Amino acid sequence: VRPLLCVLVNRAMERAYPDQFREGDNGARLLQFRLAELAEMIHTASLMHDDVIDAADKRRGVEAAHRVFDNKKAILGGDFLLARACRMVAGLGSLETCQRISNAVESLARGELVQFQGLTGGGSVNQMLEVYLQKTFYKTAALMAESVCCGAILGGYEETNQKWAFEVGSNFGMAFQLYDDLLDMTSSAEKLGKPAMSDLAAGVATAPLIFSAAGSQTGSSGRETEREVAGLVSRKLRGEG
């Protein structure tokens, strides 16, 4: 998904702003393709780490890397992919691109930390939703946003268009994760390529659960539902009630 998004946005901008595109200067199109590949390498590394953290058995319908090898090898494999991707990003010849991709890698770790802490939000559905959206940006949307923006930078587009590319990647990433969280609760393991309800089983509250409370906030019954969901989230969906 990430490489395709990068390529599609790059092509759209090339058609919309042909006077800004600098293909003849430094082989920008080739650099953009390479960037798209590197974004997927970073994403793959994050999945290898995530599967260890989540103790996931499957990834895309096959055994997770740590199940085939072991935790140490899977973690080191993810580290290797991250290191190689960052080295290759440096070879693209753009300091700003290096900085932005580094921000994306940092965001992946930030998102995992926010998820560890849980979406307590002080018991308020709105606050829980705010923390959830922050976590979702860090874990999913940031890499898409920065990758698409870096494609615009490598293409030589103006700052306004770079910001537009960032917003496209960010919004697509947020929507992608919201839909993925919905599928986790409504689809089957066969279609998902991984266990269904895995987020709930891991004690991770996602958008469908939070929205179920947000949609019931009128009257005393709505407030009671909000308190119940807040209680569930605060104890990471463990225990009775």
Short mmCIF file of C-alpha atoms in Angstrom, two decimals:
data_model
loop_
_atom_site.label_atom_id
_atom_site.label_comp_id
_atom_site.label_asym_id
_atom_site.label_seq_id
_atom_site.Cartn_x
_atom_site.Cartn_y
_atom_site.Cartn_z
CA VAL A 1 0.00 0.00 0.00
CA ARG A 2 2.73 2.50 0.97
CA PRO A 3 4.80 2.20 -2.21
CA LEU A 4 1.67 2.42 -4.35
CA LEU A 5 0.47 5.51 -2.48
CA CYS A 6 3.87 7.17 -2.96
CA VAL A 7 3.90 6.41 -6.69
CA LEU A 8 0.30 7.53 -7.28
CA VAL A 9 0.77 10.84 -5.47
CA ASN A 10 4.06 11.42 -7.30
CA ARG A 11 2.35 10.84 -10.66
CA ALA A 12 -0.57 13.09 -9.76
CA MET A 13 1.79 15.92 -8.83
CA GLU A 14 3.90 15.40 -11.93
CA ARG A 15 0.80 15.83 -14.10
CA ALA A 16 -0.54 18.75 -12.09
CA TYR A 17 2.76 20.66 -11.82
CA PRO A 18 4.99 19.60 -14.74
CA ASP A 19 6.90 22.89 -14.56
CA GLN A 20 8.13 22.06 -11.03
CA PHE A 21 9.19 18.46 -11.59
CA ARG A 22 12.98 18.18 -11.93
CA GLU A 23 13.42 14.78 -13.58
CA GLY A 24 16.25 16.07 -15.75
CA ASP A 25 18.27 17.43 -12.81
CA ASN A 26 18.88 14.39 -10.65
CA GLY A 27 16.79 11.46 -11.83
CA ALA A 28 14.02 12.41 -9.41
CA ARG A 29 11.66 9.71 -10.62
CA LEU A 30 14.21 7.00 -9.83
CA LEU A 31 14.78 8.50 -6.37
CA GLN A 32 11.03 8.53 -5.76
CA PHE A 33 10.78 4.83 -6.64
CA ARG A 34 13.67 4.05 -4.31
CA LEU A 35 11.99 6.02 -1.52
CA ALA A 36 8.79 4.02 -2.00
CA GLU A 37 10.78 0.79 -1.60
CA LEU A 38 12.46 2.08 1.55
CA ALA A 39 9.13 3.02 3.12
CA GLU A 40 8.01 -0.59 2.74
CA MET A 41 11.27 -1.86 4.24
CA ILE A 42 10.70 0.31 7.32
CA HIS A 43 7.10 -0.86 7.57
CA THR A 44 8.17 -4.50 7.32
CA ALA A 45 10.73 -3.98 10.09
CA SER A 46 8.02 -2.48 12.31
CA LEU A 47 5.78 -5.52 11.68
CA MET A 48 8.55 -7.89 12.74
CA HIS A 49 8.91 -5.96 15.98
CA ASP A 50 5.13 -5.64 16.49
CA ASP A 51 4.59 -9.39 16.13
CA VAL A 52 7.10 -10.06 18.89
CA ILE A 53 5.51 -7.44 21.17
CA ASP A 54 1.99 -8.72 20.45
CA ALA A 55 3.00 -12.42 20.49
CA ALA A 56 1.18 -12.77 17.14
CA ASP A 57 1.22 -16.18 15.49
CA LYS A 58 0.31 -15.09 11.96
CA ARG A 59 1.14 -12.25 9.61
CA ARG A 60 -0.60 -12.04 6.22
CA GLY A 61 -1.69 -15.65 6.41
CA VAL A 62 1.71 -17.17 7.19
CA GLU A 63 3.65 -17.77 10.37
CA ALA A 64 5.15 -14.65 11.91
CA ALA A 65 8.93 -14.31 11.70
CA HIS A 66 9.47 -14.89 15.41
CA ARG A 67 7.52 -18.15 15.17
CA VAL A 68 9.66 -19.38 12.28
CA PHE A 69 12.94 -18.33 13.90
CA ASP A 70 12.75 -16.92 17.43
CA ASN A 71 12.22 -13.58 19.17
CA LYS A 72 15.87 -12.55 19.16
CA LYS A 73 16.34 -13.25 15.45
CA ALA A 74 13.08 -11.51 14.54
CA ILE A 75 14.05 -8.40 16.53
CA LEU A 76 17.53 -8.35 15.03
CA GLY A 77 16.06 -8.88 11.58
CA GLY A 78 13.81 -5.87 12.08
CA ASP A 79 16.75 -3.84 13.36
CA PHE A 80 18.77 -4.81 10.29
CA LEU A 81 15.99 -3.71 7.92
CA LEU A 82 15.67 -0.38 9.73
CA ALA A 83 19.42 0.22 9.64
CA ARG A 84 19.71 -0.71 5.96
CA ALA A 85 16.72 1.44 5.03
CA CYS A 86 18.11 4.46 6.89
CA ARG A 87 21.48 4.03 5.20
CA MET A 88 19.81 3.89 1.80
CA VAL A 89 17.70 6.96 2.61
CA ALA A 90 20.95 8.84 3.28
CA GLY A 91 22.03 7.86 -0.23
CA LEU A 92 19.10 9.73 -1.76
CA GLY A 93 21.05 12.96 -1.30
CA SER A 94 18.45 14.99 0.59
CA LEU A 95 19.05 16.07 4.19
CA GLU A 96 15.38 16.94 4.69
CA THR A 97 14.35 13.50 3.47
CA CYS A 98 16.72 11.91 6.01
CA GLN A 99 15.24 14.03 8.79
CA ARG A 100 11.65 13.25 7.85
CA ILE A 101 12.17 9.50 7.55
CA SER A 102 13.98 9.58 10.90
CA ASN A 103 10.92 11.33 12.34
CA ALA A 104 8.73 8.55 10.93
CA VAL A 105 10.86 5.83 12.54
CA GLU A 106 10.75 7.72 15.85
CA SER A 107 6.97 7.98 15.54
CA LEU A 108 6.67 4.20 15.26
CA ALA A 109 8.29 3.86 18.68
CA ARG A 110 6.20 6.71 20.12
CA GLY A 111 3.02 5.02 18.95
CA GLU A 112 3.97 1.74 20.58
CA LEU A 113 4.66 3.55 23.86
CA VAL A 114 1.29 5.32 23.73
CA GLN A 115 -0.38 1.95 23.13
CA PHE A 116 1.48 0.44 26.10
CA GLN A 117 0.23 3.22 28.35
CA GLY A 118 -3.36 2.63 27.25
CA LEU A 119 -6.13 5.02 26.27
CA THR A 120 -7.19 6.03 29.75
CA GLY A 121 -8.02 9.60 28.77
CA GLY A 122 -9.29 10.41 32.25
CA GLY A 123 -12.49 8.44 31.62
CA SER A 124 -13.76 10.78 28.89
CA VAL A 125 -14.68 9.25 25.53
CA ASN A 126 -13.47 12.37 23.73
CA GLN A 127 -10.13 12.21 25.50
CA MET A 128 -9.79 8.50 24.81
CA LEU A 129 -10.53 9.16 21.16
CA GLU A 130 -7.93 11.91 21.07
CA VAL A 131 -5.26 9.58 22.48
CA TYR A 132 -6.33 6.83 20.08
CA LEU A 133 -5.99 9.16 17.09
CA GLN A 134 -2.58 10.33 18.30
CA LYS A 135 -1.44 6.70 18.62
CA THR A 136 -2.84 5.91 15.17
CA PHE A 137 -0.96 8.80 13.60
CA TYR A 138 2.30 7.70 15.20
CA LYS A 139 1.95 4.00 14.38
CA THR A 140 0.45 4.17 10.89
CA ALA A 141 -0.10 7.59 9.36
CA ALA A 142 3.28 9.19 10.12
CA LEU A 143 5.27 6.84 7.87
CA MET A 144 2.79 7.30 5.03
CA ALA A 145 2.73 11.09 5.47
CA GLU A 146 6.49 11.51 5.63
CA SER A 147 7.12 9.11 2.75
CA VAL A 148 4.68 10.85 0.43
CA CYS A 149 6.03 14.26 1.46
CA CYS A 150 9.60 13.12 0.80
CA GLY A 151 8.56 12.07 -2.69
CA ALA A 152 7.43 15.64 -3.28
CA ILE A 153 10.73 16.95 -1.90
CA LEU A 154 12.76 14.68 -4.17
CA GLY A 155 10.60 15.76 -7.11
CA GLY A 156 11.50 19.41 -6.50
CA TYR A 157 7.99 20.62 -5.77
CA GLU A 158 7.25 23.82 -3.89
CA GLU A 159 6.72 23.80 -0.13
CA THR A 160 2.95 24.27 -0.51
CA ASN A 161 2.75 21.10 -2.57
CA GLN A 162 5.00 19.26 -0.13
CA LYS A 163 2.56 20.12 2.67
CA TRP A 164 -0.33 18.93 0.51
CA ALA A 165 1.46 15.62 -0.08
CA PHE A 166 2.01 15.24 3.67
CA GLU A 167 -1.70 15.78 4.35
CA VAL A 168 -2.68 13.24 1.68
CA GLY A 169 -0.41 10.62 3.25
CA SER A 170 -1.57 11.46 6.76
CA ASN A 171 -5.28 11.33 5.97
CA PHE A 172 -4.90 8.12 3.97
CA GLY A 173 -2.95 6.54 6.82
CA MET A 174 -5.54 7.49 9.42
CA ALA A 175 -8.40 6.18 7.27
CA PHE A 176 -6.46 2.99 6.52
CA GLN A 177 -5.98 2.22 10.21
CA LEU A 178 -9.55 3.08 11.17
CA TYR A 179 -10.80 0.65 8.54
CA ASP A 180 -8.27 -1.98 9.62
CA ASP A 181 -9.48 -1.68 13.22
CA LEU A 182 -13.06 -2.15 12.03
CA LEU A 183 -12.11 -5.26 10.05
CA ASP A 184 -10.37 -6.67 13.12
CA MET A 185 -13.76 -6.77 14.84
CA THR A 186 -15.99 -7.70 11.89
CA SER A 187 -13.96 -9.92 9.56
CA SER A 188 -12.64 -13.48 9.77
CA ALA A 189 -9.10 -14.73 10.30
CA GLU A 190 -9.12 -16.23 6.81
CA LYS A 191 -9.82 -12.87 5.18
CA LEU A 192 -7.52 -10.89 7.47
CA GLY A 193 -4.54 -13.23 7.19
CA LYS A 194 -4.14 -12.93 10.96
CA PRO A 195 -6.30 -13.77 14.01
CA ALA A 196 -9.53 -11.78 14.21
CA MET A 197 -10.24 -9.74 17.35
CA SER A 198 -6.48 -9.65 17.98
CA ASP A 199 -6.59 -6.08 19.29
CA LEU A 200 -9.26 -6.87 21.87
CA ALA A 201 -7.46 -10.07 22.86
CA ALA A 202 -4.31 -7.99 23.45
CA GLY A 203 -6.24 -5.48 25.55
CA VAL A 204 -5.97 -2.71 22.95
CA ALA A 205 -9.02 -0.45 22.66
CA THR A 206 -9.62 0.71 19.09
CA ALA A 207 -12.03 3.05 17.32
CA PRO A 208 -15.09 0.75 17.09
CA LEU A 209 -15.17 0.27 20.86
CA ILE A 210 -14.63 3.97 21.59
CA PHE A 211 -17.21 5.05 18.99
CA SER A 212 -19.74 2.67 20.51
CA ALA A 213 -19.61 4.78 23.66
CA ALA A 214 -19.43 8.08 21.78
CA GLY A 215 -22.63 7.20 19.97
CA SER A 216 -24.49 6.61 23.23
CA GLN A 217 -23.74 9.79 25.13
CA THR A 218 -27.26 11.18 25.44
CA GLY A 219 -29.08 10.76 28.74
CA SER A 220 -28.19 8.71 31.80
CA SER A 221 -27.87 5.45 29.84
CA GLY A 222 -25.36 7.11 27.54
CA ARG A 223 -23.28 8.29 30.48
CA GLU A 224 -23.41 4.83 31.98
CA THR A 225 -22.17 3.32 28.71
CA GLU A 226 -19.35 5.83 28.64
CA ARG A 227 -18.33 4.88 32.19
CA GLU A 228 -18.44 1.18 31.33
CA VAL A 229 -16.24 1.64 28.25
CA ALA A 230 -13.85 3.86 30.21
CA GLY A 231 -13.58 1.14 32.84
CA LEU A 232 -12.88 -1.50 30.22
CA VAL A 233 -10.21 0.63 28.58
CA SER A 234 -8.52 1.58 31.87
CA ARG A 235 -8.01 -2.08 32.76
CA LYS A 236 -7.08 -2.96 29.16
CA LEU A 237 -10.20 -5.05 28.61
CA ARG A 238 -9.28 -7.45 31.42
CA GLY A 239 -11.58 -8.78 34.12
CA GLU A 240 -15.35 -8.95 34.41
CA GLY A 241 -17.89 -6.21 33.83
#
